[in-house]
Short mmCIF file of C-alpha atoms in Angstrom, two decimals:
data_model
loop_
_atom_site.label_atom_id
_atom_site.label_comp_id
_atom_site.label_asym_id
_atom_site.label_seq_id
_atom_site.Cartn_x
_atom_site.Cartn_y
_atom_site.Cartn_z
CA UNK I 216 -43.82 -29.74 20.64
CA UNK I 217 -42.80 -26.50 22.19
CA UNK I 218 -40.26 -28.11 24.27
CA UNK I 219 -38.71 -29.75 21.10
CA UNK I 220 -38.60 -26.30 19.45
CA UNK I 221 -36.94 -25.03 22.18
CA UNK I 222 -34.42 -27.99 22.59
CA UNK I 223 -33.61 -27.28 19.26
CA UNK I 224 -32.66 -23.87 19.81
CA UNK I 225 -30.42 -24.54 22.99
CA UNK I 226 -28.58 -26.87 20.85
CA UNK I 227 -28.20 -24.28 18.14
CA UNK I 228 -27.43 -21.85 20.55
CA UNK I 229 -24.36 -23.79 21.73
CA UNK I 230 -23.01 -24.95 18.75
CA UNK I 231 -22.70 -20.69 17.80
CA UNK I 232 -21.61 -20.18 21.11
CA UNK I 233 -18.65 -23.30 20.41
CA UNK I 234 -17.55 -21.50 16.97
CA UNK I 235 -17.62 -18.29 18.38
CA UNK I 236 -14.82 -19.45 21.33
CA UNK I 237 -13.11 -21.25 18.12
CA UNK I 238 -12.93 -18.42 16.40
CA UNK I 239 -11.47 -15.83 19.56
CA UNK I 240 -9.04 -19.16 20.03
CA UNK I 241 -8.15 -19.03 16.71
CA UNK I 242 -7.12 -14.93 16.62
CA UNK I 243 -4.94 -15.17 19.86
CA UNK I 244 -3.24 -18.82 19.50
CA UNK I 245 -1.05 -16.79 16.82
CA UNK I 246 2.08 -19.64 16.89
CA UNK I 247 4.03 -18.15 19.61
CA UNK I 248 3.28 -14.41 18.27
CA UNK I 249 1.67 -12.13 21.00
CA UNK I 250 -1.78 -10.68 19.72
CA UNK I 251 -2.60 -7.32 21.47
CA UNK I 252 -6.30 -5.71 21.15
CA UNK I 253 -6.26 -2.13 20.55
CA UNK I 254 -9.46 -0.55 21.45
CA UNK I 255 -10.12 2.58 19.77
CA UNK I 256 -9.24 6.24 21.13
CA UNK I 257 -11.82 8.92 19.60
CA UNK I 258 -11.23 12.53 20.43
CA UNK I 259 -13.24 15.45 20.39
CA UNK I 260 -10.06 17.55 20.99
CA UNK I 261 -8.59 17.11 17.80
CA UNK I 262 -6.19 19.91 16.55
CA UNK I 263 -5.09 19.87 13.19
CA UNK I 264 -2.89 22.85 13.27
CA UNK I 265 -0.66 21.60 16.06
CA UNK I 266 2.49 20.88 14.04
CA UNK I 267 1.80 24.38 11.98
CA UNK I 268 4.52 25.99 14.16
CA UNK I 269 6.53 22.85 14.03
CA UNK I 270 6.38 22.65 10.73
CA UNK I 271 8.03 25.98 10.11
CA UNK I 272 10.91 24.99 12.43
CA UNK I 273 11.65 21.97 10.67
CA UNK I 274 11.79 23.92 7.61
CA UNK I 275 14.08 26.13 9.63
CA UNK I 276 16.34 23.35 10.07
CA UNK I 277 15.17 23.05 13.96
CA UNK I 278 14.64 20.72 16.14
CA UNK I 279 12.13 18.77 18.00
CA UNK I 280 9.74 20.25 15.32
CA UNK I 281 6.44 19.37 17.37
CA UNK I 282 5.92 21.84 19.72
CA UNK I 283 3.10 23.10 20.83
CA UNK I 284 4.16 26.90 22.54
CA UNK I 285 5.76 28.70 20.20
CA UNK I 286 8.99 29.29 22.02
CA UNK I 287 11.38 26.62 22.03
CA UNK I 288 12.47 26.39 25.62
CA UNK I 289 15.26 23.10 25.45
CA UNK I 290 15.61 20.88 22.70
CA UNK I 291 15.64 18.18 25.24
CA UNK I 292 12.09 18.70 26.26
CA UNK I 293 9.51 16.24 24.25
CA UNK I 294 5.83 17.64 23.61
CA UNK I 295 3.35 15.03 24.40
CA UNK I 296 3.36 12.99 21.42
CA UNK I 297 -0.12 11.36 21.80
CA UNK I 298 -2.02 11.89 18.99
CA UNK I 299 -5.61 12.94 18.73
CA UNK I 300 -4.60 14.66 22.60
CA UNK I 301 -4.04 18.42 22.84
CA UNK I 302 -2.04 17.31 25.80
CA UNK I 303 -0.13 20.67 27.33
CA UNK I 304 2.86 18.49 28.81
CA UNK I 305 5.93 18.39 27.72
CA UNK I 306 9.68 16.80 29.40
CA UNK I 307 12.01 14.77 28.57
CA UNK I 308 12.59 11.79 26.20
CA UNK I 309 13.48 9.46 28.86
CA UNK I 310 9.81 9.85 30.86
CA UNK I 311 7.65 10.04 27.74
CA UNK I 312 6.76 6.45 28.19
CA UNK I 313 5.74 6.50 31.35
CA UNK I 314 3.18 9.84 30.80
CA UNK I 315 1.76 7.90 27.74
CA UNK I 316 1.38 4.69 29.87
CA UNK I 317 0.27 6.82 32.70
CA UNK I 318 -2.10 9.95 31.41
CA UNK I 319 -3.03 8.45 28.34
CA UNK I 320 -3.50 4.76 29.32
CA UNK I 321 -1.63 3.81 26.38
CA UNK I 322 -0.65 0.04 26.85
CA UNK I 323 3.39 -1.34 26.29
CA UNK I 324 3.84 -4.63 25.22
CA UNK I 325 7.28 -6.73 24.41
CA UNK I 326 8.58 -9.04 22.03
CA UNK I 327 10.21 -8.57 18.63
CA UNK I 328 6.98 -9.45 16.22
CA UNK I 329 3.40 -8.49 16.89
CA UNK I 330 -0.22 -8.44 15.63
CA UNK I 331 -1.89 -5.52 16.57
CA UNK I 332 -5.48 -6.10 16.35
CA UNK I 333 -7.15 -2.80 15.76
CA UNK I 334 -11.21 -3.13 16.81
CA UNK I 335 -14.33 -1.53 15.54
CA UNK I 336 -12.44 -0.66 12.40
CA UNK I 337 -16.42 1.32 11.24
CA UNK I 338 -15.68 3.72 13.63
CA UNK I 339 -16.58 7.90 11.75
CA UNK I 340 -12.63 9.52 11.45
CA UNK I 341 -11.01 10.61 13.31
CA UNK I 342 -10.11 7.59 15.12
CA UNK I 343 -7.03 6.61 16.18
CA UNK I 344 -5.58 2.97 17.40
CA UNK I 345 -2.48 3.60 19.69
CA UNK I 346 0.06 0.97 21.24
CA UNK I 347 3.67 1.17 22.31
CA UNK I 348 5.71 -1.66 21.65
CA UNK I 349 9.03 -2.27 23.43
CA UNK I 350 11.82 -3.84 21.76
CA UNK I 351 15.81 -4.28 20.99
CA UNK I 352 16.08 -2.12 23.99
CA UNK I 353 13.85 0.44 22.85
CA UNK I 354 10.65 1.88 22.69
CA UNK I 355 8.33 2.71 19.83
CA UNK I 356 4.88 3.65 19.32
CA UNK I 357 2.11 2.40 16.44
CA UNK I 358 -0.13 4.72 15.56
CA UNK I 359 -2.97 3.33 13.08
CA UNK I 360 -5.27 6.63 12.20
CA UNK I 361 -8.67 6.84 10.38
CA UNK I 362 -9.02 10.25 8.77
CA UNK I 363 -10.58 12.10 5.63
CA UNK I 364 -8.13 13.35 3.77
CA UNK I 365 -10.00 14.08 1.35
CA UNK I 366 -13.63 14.74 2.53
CA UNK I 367 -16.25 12.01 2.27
CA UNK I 368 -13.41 9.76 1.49
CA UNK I 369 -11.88 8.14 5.12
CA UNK I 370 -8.42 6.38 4.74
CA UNK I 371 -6.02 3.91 6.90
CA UNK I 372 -2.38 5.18 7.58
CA UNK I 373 -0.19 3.04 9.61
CA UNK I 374 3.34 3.99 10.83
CA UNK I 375 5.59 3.71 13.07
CA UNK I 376 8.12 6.32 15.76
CA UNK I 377 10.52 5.70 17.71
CA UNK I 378 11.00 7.35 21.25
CA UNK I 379 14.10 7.76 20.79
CA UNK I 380 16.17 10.66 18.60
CA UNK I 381 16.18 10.76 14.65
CA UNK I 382 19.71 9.02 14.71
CA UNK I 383 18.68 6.53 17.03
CA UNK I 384 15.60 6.09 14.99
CA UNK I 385 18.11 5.20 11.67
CA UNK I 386 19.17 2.54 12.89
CA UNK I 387 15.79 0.61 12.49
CA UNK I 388 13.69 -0.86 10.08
CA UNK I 389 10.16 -1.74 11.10
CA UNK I 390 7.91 -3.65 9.05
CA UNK I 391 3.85 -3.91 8.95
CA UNK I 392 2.11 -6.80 7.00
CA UNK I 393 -1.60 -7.17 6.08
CA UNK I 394 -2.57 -10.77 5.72
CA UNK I 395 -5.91 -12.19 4.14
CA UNK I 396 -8.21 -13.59 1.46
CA UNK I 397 -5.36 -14.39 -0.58
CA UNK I 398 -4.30 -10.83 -0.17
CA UNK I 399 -0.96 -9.86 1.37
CA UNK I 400 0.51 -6.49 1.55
CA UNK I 401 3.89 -5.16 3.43
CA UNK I 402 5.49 -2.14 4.35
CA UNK I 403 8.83 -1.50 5.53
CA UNK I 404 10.78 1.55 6.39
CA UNK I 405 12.73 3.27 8.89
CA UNK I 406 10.53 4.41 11.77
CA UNK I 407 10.25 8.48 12.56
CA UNK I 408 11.66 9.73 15.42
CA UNK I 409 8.84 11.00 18.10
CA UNK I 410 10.89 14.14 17.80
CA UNK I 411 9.03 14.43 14.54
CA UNK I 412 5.24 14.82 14.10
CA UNK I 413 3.48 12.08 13.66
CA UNK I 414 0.44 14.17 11.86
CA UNK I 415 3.10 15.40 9.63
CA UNK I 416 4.04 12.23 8.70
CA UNK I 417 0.63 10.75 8.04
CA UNK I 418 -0.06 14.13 5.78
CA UNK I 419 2.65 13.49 4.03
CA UNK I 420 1.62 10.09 3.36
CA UNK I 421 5.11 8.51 4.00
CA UNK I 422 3.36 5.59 5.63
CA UNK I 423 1.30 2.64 5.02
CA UNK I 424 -1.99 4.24 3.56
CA UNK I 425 -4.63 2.01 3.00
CA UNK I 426 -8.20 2.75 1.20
CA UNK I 427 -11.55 1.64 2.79
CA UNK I 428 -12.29 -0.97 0.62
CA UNK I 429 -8.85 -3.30 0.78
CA UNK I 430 -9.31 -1.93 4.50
CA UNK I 431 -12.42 -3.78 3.93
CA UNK I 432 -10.70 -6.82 2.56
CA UNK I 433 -8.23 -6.93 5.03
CA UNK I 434 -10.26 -7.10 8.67
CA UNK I 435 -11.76 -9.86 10.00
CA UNK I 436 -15.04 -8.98 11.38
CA UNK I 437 -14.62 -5.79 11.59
CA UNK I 438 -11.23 -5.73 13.15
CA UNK I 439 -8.03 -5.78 11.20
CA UNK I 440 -5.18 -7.59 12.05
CA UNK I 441 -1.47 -5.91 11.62
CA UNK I 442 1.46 -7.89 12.14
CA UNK I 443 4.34 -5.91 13.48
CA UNK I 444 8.04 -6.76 13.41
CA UNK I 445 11.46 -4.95 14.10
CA UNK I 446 14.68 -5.38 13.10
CA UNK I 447 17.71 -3.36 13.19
CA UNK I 448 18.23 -1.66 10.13
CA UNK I 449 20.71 -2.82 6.97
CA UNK I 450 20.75 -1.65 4.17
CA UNK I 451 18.16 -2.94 1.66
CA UNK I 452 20.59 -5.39 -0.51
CA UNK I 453 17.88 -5.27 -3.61
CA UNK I 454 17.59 -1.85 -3.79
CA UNK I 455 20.53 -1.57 -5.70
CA UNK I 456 19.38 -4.50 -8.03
CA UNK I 457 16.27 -2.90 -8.91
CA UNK R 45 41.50 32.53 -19.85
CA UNK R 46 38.42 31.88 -21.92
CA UNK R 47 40.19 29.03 -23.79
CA UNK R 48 40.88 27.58 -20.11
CA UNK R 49 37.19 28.64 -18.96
CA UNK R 50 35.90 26.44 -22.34
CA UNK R 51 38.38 23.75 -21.23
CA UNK R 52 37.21 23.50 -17.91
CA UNK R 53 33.45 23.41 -19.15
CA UNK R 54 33.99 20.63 -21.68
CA UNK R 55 35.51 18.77 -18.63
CA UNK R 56 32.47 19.18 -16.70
CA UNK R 57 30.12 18.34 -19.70
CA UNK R 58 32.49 15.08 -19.79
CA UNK R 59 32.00 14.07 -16.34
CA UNK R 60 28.10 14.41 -16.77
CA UNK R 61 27.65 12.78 -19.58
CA UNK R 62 30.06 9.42 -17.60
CA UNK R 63 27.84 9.87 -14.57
CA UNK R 64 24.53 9.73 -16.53
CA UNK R 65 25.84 6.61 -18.49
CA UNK R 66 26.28 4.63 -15.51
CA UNK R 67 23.37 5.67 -13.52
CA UNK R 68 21.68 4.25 -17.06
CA UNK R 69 23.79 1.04 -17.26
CA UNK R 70 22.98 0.26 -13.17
CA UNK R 71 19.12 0.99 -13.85
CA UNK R 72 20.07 -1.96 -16.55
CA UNK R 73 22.19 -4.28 -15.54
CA UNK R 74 19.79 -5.22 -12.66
CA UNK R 75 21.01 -8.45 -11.44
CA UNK R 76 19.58 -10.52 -14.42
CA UNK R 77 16.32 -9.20 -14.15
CA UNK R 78 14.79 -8.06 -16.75
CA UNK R 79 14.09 -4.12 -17.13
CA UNK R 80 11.51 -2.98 -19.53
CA UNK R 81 10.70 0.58 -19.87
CA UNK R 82 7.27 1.12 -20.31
CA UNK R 83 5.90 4.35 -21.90
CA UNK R 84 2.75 6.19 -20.86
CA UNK R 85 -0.61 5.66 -23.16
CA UNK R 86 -2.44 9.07 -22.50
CA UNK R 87 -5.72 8.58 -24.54
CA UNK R 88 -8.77 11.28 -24.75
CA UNK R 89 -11.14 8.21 -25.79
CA UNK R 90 -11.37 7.28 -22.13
CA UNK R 91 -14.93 5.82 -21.41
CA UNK R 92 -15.55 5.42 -17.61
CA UNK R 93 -19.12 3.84 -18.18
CA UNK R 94 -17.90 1.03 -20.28
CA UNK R 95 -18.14 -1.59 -17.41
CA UNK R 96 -21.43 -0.39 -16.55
CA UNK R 97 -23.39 -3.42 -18.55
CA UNK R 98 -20.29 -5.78 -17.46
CA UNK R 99 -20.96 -4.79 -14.13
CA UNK R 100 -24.60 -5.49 -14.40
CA UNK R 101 -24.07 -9.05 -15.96
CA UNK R 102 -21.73 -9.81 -13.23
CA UNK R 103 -24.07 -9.18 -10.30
CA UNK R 104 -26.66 -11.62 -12.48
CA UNK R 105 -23.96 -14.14 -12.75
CA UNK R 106 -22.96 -13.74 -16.04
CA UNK R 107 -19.31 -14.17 -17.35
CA UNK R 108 -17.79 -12.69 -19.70
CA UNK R 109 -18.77 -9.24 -17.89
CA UNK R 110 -16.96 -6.98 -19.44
CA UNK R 111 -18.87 -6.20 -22.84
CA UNK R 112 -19.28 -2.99 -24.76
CA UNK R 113 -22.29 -4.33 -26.21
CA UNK R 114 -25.54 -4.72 -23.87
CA UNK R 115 -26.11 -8.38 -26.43
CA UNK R 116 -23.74 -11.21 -24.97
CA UNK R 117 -23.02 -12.88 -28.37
CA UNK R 118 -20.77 -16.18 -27.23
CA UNK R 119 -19.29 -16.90 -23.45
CA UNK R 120 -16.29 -17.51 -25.33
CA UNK R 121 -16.00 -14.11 -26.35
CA UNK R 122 -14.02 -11.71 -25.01
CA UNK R 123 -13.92 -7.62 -25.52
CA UNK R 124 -10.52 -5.65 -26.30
CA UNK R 125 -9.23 -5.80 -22.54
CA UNK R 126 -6.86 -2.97 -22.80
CA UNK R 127 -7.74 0.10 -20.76
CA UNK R 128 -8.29 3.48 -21.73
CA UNK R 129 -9.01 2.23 -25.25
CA UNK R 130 -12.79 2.42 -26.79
CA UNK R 131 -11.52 -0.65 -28.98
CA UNK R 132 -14.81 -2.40 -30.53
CA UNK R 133 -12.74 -5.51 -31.32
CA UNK R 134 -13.77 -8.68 -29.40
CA UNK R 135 -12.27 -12.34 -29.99
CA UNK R 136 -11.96 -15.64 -28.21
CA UNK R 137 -9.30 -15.56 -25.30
CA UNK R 138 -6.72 -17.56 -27.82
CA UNK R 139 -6.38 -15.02 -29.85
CA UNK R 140 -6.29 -11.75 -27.13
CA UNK R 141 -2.79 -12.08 -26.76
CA UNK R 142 -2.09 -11.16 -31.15
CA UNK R 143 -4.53 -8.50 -31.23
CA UNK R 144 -3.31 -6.50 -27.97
CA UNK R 145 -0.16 -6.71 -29.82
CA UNK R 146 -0.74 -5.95 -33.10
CA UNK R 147 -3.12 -3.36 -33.10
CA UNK R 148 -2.56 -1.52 -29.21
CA UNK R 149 1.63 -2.19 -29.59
CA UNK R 150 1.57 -3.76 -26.47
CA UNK R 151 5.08 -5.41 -25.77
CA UNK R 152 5.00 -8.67 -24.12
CA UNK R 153 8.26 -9.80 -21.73
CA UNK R 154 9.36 -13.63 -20.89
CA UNK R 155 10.69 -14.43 -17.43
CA UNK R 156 9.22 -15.27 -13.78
CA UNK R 157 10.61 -11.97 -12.71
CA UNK R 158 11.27 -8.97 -14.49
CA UNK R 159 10.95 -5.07 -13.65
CA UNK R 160 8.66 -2.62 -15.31
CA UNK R 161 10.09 0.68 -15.90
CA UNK R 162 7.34 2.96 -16.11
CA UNK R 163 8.16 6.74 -17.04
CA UNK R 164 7.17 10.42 -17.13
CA UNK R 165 5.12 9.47 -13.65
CA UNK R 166 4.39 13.21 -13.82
CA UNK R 167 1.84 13.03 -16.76
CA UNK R 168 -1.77 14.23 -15.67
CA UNK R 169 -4.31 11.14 -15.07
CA UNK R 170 -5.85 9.62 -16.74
CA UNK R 171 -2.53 7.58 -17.70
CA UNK R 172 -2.08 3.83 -17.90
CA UNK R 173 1.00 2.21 -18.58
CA UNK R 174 0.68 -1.05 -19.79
CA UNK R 175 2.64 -4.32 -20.44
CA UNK R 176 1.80 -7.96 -20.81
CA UNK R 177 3.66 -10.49 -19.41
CA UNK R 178 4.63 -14.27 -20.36
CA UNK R 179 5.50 -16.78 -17.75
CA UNK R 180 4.46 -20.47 -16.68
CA UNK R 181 3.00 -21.12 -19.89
CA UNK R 182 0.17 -17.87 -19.84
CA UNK R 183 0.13 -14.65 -20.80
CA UNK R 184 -0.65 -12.00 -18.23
CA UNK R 185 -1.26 -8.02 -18.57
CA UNK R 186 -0.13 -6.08 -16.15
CA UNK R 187 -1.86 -2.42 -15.80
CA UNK R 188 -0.61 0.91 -13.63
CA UNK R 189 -3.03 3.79 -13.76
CA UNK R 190 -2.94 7.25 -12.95
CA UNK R 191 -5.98 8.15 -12.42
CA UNK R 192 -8.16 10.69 -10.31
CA UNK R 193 -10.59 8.92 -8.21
CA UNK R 194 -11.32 12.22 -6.00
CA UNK R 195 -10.97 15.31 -7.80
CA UNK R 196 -7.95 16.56 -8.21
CA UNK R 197 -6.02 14.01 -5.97
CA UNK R 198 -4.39 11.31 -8.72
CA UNK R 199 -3.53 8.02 -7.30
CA UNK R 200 -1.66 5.54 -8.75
CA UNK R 201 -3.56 2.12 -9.16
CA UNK R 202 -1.46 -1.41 -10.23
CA UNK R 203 -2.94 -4.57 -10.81
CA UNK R 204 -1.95 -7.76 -13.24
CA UNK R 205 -4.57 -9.92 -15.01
CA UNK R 206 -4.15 -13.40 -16.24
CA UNK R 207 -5.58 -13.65 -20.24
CA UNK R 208 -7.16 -16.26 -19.42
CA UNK R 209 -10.49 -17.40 -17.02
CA UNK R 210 -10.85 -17.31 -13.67
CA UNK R 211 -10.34 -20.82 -12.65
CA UNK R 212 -7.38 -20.44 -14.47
CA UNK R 213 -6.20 -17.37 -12.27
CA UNK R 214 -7.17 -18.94 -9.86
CA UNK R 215 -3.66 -20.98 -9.62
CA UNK R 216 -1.19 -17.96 -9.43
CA UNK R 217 -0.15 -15.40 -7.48
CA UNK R 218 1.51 -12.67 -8.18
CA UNK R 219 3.81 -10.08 -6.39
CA UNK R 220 4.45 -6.46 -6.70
CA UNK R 221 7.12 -4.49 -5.22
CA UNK R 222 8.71 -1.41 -4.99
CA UNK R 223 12.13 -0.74 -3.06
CA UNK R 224 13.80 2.98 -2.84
CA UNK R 225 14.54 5.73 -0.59
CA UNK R 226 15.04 2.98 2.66
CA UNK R 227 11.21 1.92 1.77
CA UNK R 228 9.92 -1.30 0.73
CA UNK R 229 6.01 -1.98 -0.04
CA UNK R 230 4.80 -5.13 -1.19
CA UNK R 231 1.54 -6.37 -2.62
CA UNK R 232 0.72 -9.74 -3.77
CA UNK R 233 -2.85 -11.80 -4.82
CA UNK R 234 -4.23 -13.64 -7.37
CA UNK R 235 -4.73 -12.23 -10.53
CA UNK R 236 -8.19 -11.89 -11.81
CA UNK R 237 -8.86 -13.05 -15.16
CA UNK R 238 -9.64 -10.72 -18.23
CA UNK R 239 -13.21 -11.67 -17.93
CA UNK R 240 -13.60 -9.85 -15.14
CA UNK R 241 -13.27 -5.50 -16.22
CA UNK R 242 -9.81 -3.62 -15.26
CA UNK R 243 -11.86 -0.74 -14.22
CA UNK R 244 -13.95 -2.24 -11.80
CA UNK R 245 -10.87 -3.68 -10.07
CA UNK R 246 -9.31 -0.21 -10.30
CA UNK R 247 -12.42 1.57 -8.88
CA UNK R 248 -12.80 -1.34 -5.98
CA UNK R 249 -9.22 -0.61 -5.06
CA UNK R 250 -8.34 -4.34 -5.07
CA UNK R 251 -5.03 -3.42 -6.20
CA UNK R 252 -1.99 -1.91 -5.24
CA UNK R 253 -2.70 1.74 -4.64
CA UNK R 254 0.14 4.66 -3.88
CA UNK R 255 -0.64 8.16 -3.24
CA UNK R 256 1.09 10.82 -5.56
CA UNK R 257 3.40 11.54 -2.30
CA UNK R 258 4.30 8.04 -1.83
CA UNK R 259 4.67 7.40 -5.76
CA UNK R 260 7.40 10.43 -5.39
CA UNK R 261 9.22 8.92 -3.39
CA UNK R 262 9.44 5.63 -5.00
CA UNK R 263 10.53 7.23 -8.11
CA UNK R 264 14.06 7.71 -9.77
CA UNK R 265 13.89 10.91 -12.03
CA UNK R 266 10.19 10.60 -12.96
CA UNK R 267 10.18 6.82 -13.40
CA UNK R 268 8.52 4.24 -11.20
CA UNK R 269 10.37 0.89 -10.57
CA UNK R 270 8.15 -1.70 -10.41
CA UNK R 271 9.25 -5.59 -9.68
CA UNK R 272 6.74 -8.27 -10.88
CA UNK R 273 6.98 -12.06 -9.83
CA UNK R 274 4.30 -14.41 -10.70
CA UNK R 275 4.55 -18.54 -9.24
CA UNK R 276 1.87 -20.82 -9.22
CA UNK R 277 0.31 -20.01 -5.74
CA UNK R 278 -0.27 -22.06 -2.84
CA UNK R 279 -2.73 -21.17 0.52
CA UNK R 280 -0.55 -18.19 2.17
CA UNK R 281 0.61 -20.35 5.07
CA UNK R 282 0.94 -17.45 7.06
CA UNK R 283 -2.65 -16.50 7.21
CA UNK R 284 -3.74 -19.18 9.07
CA UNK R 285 -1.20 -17.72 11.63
CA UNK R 286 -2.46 -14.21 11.96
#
C-alpha cells in the first residue's frame, strides 16, 4: 500500500515538475522578443540627498546637474549614474557603459523591443531593478525602483535615460507596456538624458508610477513583466487632435 | 501719446482675445471626436463607509453589493451608483440610466470615441467628475476622482462602469488615454458593472491612477484631456506573448 502511495506521489511530483518547465517555456518563448531577468539590486548605501546640489544647478540653468562634489570640474565628466550606488567615479559619457557593465555588473542587452522581467517584485523599498539596453546605435538604461514615497505606502516608477546628451536624448521616444488579466497599460515619452538625475525624475513623478495593488495585478508570480520598445521620436500626430 | 498708448493696448487686447478663440476652437474641433467638458461635483455629503455592507455581501457572494441598506430587498435592485452622492434612491438597472439624469444632471454622450474635458483639476479632493456614456447599444458611466488616499497627497483615480451586470461587462473593453507635453499613457480593461461599488474599485486602485505631478503635466490650463474608446473586447492577443 505504501508503495502505491508513494507511486502516486512520484507521478504527482512530475506532472508539477512538467507545468512548472511549461510555464518558464512559456515566459521566455516571447515570439521572437528577447526576455531578460533582472534580479534585484538592494542597497544599504542609499543617499537621498545626492542630486540636492544638482538640483540647485539645474535650477541655475547648469549642466550635468548630478554631481556629486560640489565643484563642477568639466561638463564633460558623467557622475556614476547607478542608482541606489554612492559610487565616487565620475568620466566621461563615452566609458559610462563600460563602468556600469564593469563595477556595477549591470547587464546590456540588444534588440529594438524587450520584456524586462523584474523578480521578487515583494522585495521592502528601496529596491531597484537595473538593465541597459542597447539600441538604434545607442545606449539607454531602465531603471524600475520600489520606494515609499509616502511612508507605509511603497510605489513602482519605471523610466527610462539615455547615455547620451539631453539633445541626443530628444530624438527618442521609448515606450513601456504592462500586459495582463485583461489589464493593459502604456507609457510613452521621451527618455531623460543620464546627464539628468534619475532620482529627480522619479520624485518628480514624470514616469510610469504604478501602485502596489495594479503592481499586484500586473506580475506573474511575483515577477512583473515590462515590455520595452524604442523608436526614434516623431511627433505625436494625435496630440494635436485631442 | 496716451491716445497712441490706448491704441496700442486695444491692439494687444485684440490679439488676445483672437489667440484665445482659436486655442478654444482647436480644443473643439478635435478631429470629429467628440469633446465634452465636464464640470467638477464637489459634494460635503461624501460617505466613505457606504460600501462597507456591499463589501461584506461581496466577500459572501452576494450581488448586488453595493447597498446603503444592510436588508438586500430584490437582486434586481440597484442603489443610486453615482459617487460622492448619499442618494437613498435605488431602482432596477433599466431605469438607472433616467434617474442619474434627471435627478444628479448627469449628461450622457453618443459615439465609440469621444473626449472628456474635465476642468478646474486644481479643486481640493474629494472631487469627481462624472459623465455617462452611450455606445454599442449600453450605457456606461465613466468616473475621475480626486481624491486623497494618503493624507495630503491627492491622486487622481479614472475608471468607466458598464450600467449594466457583470456578464454583461464582461464583453467590452474600454480604453483611456491621455496625450500632451511629448507623453502618452494608456490604460485599458473591462469595465466592471454597477453592481459592483465605484469606491471599492477606486480604493483597490484597479483603475487608472496619475499623481498630482503627472496630472500637471497632462493638463491644458487646469483641464484634463481625457480620450475614451469602448469596442466589444476580444482576449488581448498580446498577452499570451509576454
Amino acid at each position: 500500500m505504501l508503495f502505491f502511495t508513494q507511486c502516486f506521489g512520484a507521478v504527482l511530483d512530475l506532472i508539477h515538475l512538467r507545468f512548472q518547465h511549461y510555464k518558464a517555456k512559456r515566459v521566455f518563448s516571447a515570439a521572437g522578443q528577447l526576455v531578460c531577468v533582472v534580479n534585484p539590486t538592494h542597497s544599504l548605501k542609499y543617499a537621498p540627498t545626492r542630486c540636492t546640489a544638482a538640483q540647485a544647478s539645474t535650477e541655475q540653468g547648469m549642466l550635468p546637474p548630478c554631481h556629486h562634489h560640489e565643484e563642477v570640474h568639466d561638463p564633460q565628466l558623467v557622475p556614476c549614474t547607478c542608482p541606489l550606488f554612492s559610487c565616487p567615479w565620475e568620466g566621461h559619457l563615452e566609458v559610462v557603459v563600460s563602468h556600469l557593465r564593469q563595477t556595477h555588473r549591470i547587464n546590456i542587452l540588444q534588440g529594438a523591443e524587450i520584456v524586462f522581467l523584474a523578480t521578487d517584485m515583494h522585495l521592502p523599498a528601496p529596491t531597484d531593478w537595473i538593465i541597459m539596453h542597447s539600441c538604434l546605435g545607442h545606449q539607454f538604461l531602465l531603471v524600475l525602483r520600489k520606494q515609499e514615497k509616502y511612508e507605509g505606502h511603497p510605489q513602482f516608477f519605471a523610466t527610462m535615460m539615455l547615455i547620451g546628451t539631453p539633445s541626443q536624448a530628444n530624438n527618442f521616444t521609448y515606450r513601456l507596456e504592462l500586459n495582463r488579466n485583461q489589464r493593459r497599460l502604456k507609457w510613452e515619452a521621451t527618455p531623460r538624458s543620464i546627464l539628468e538625475c534619475v532620482d529627480s525624475v522619479i520624485s518628480d513623478g514624470d514616469c510610469l508610477v504604478l501602485n502596489t495593488s495594479l503592481a499586484q495585478l500586473f506580475s506573474d508570480n511575483g515577477s512583473l513583466a515590462i515590455g520595452i520598445a524604442i523608436t526614434t521620436s516623431k511627433v505625436h500626430s494625435s496630440e494635436a487632435e485631442m
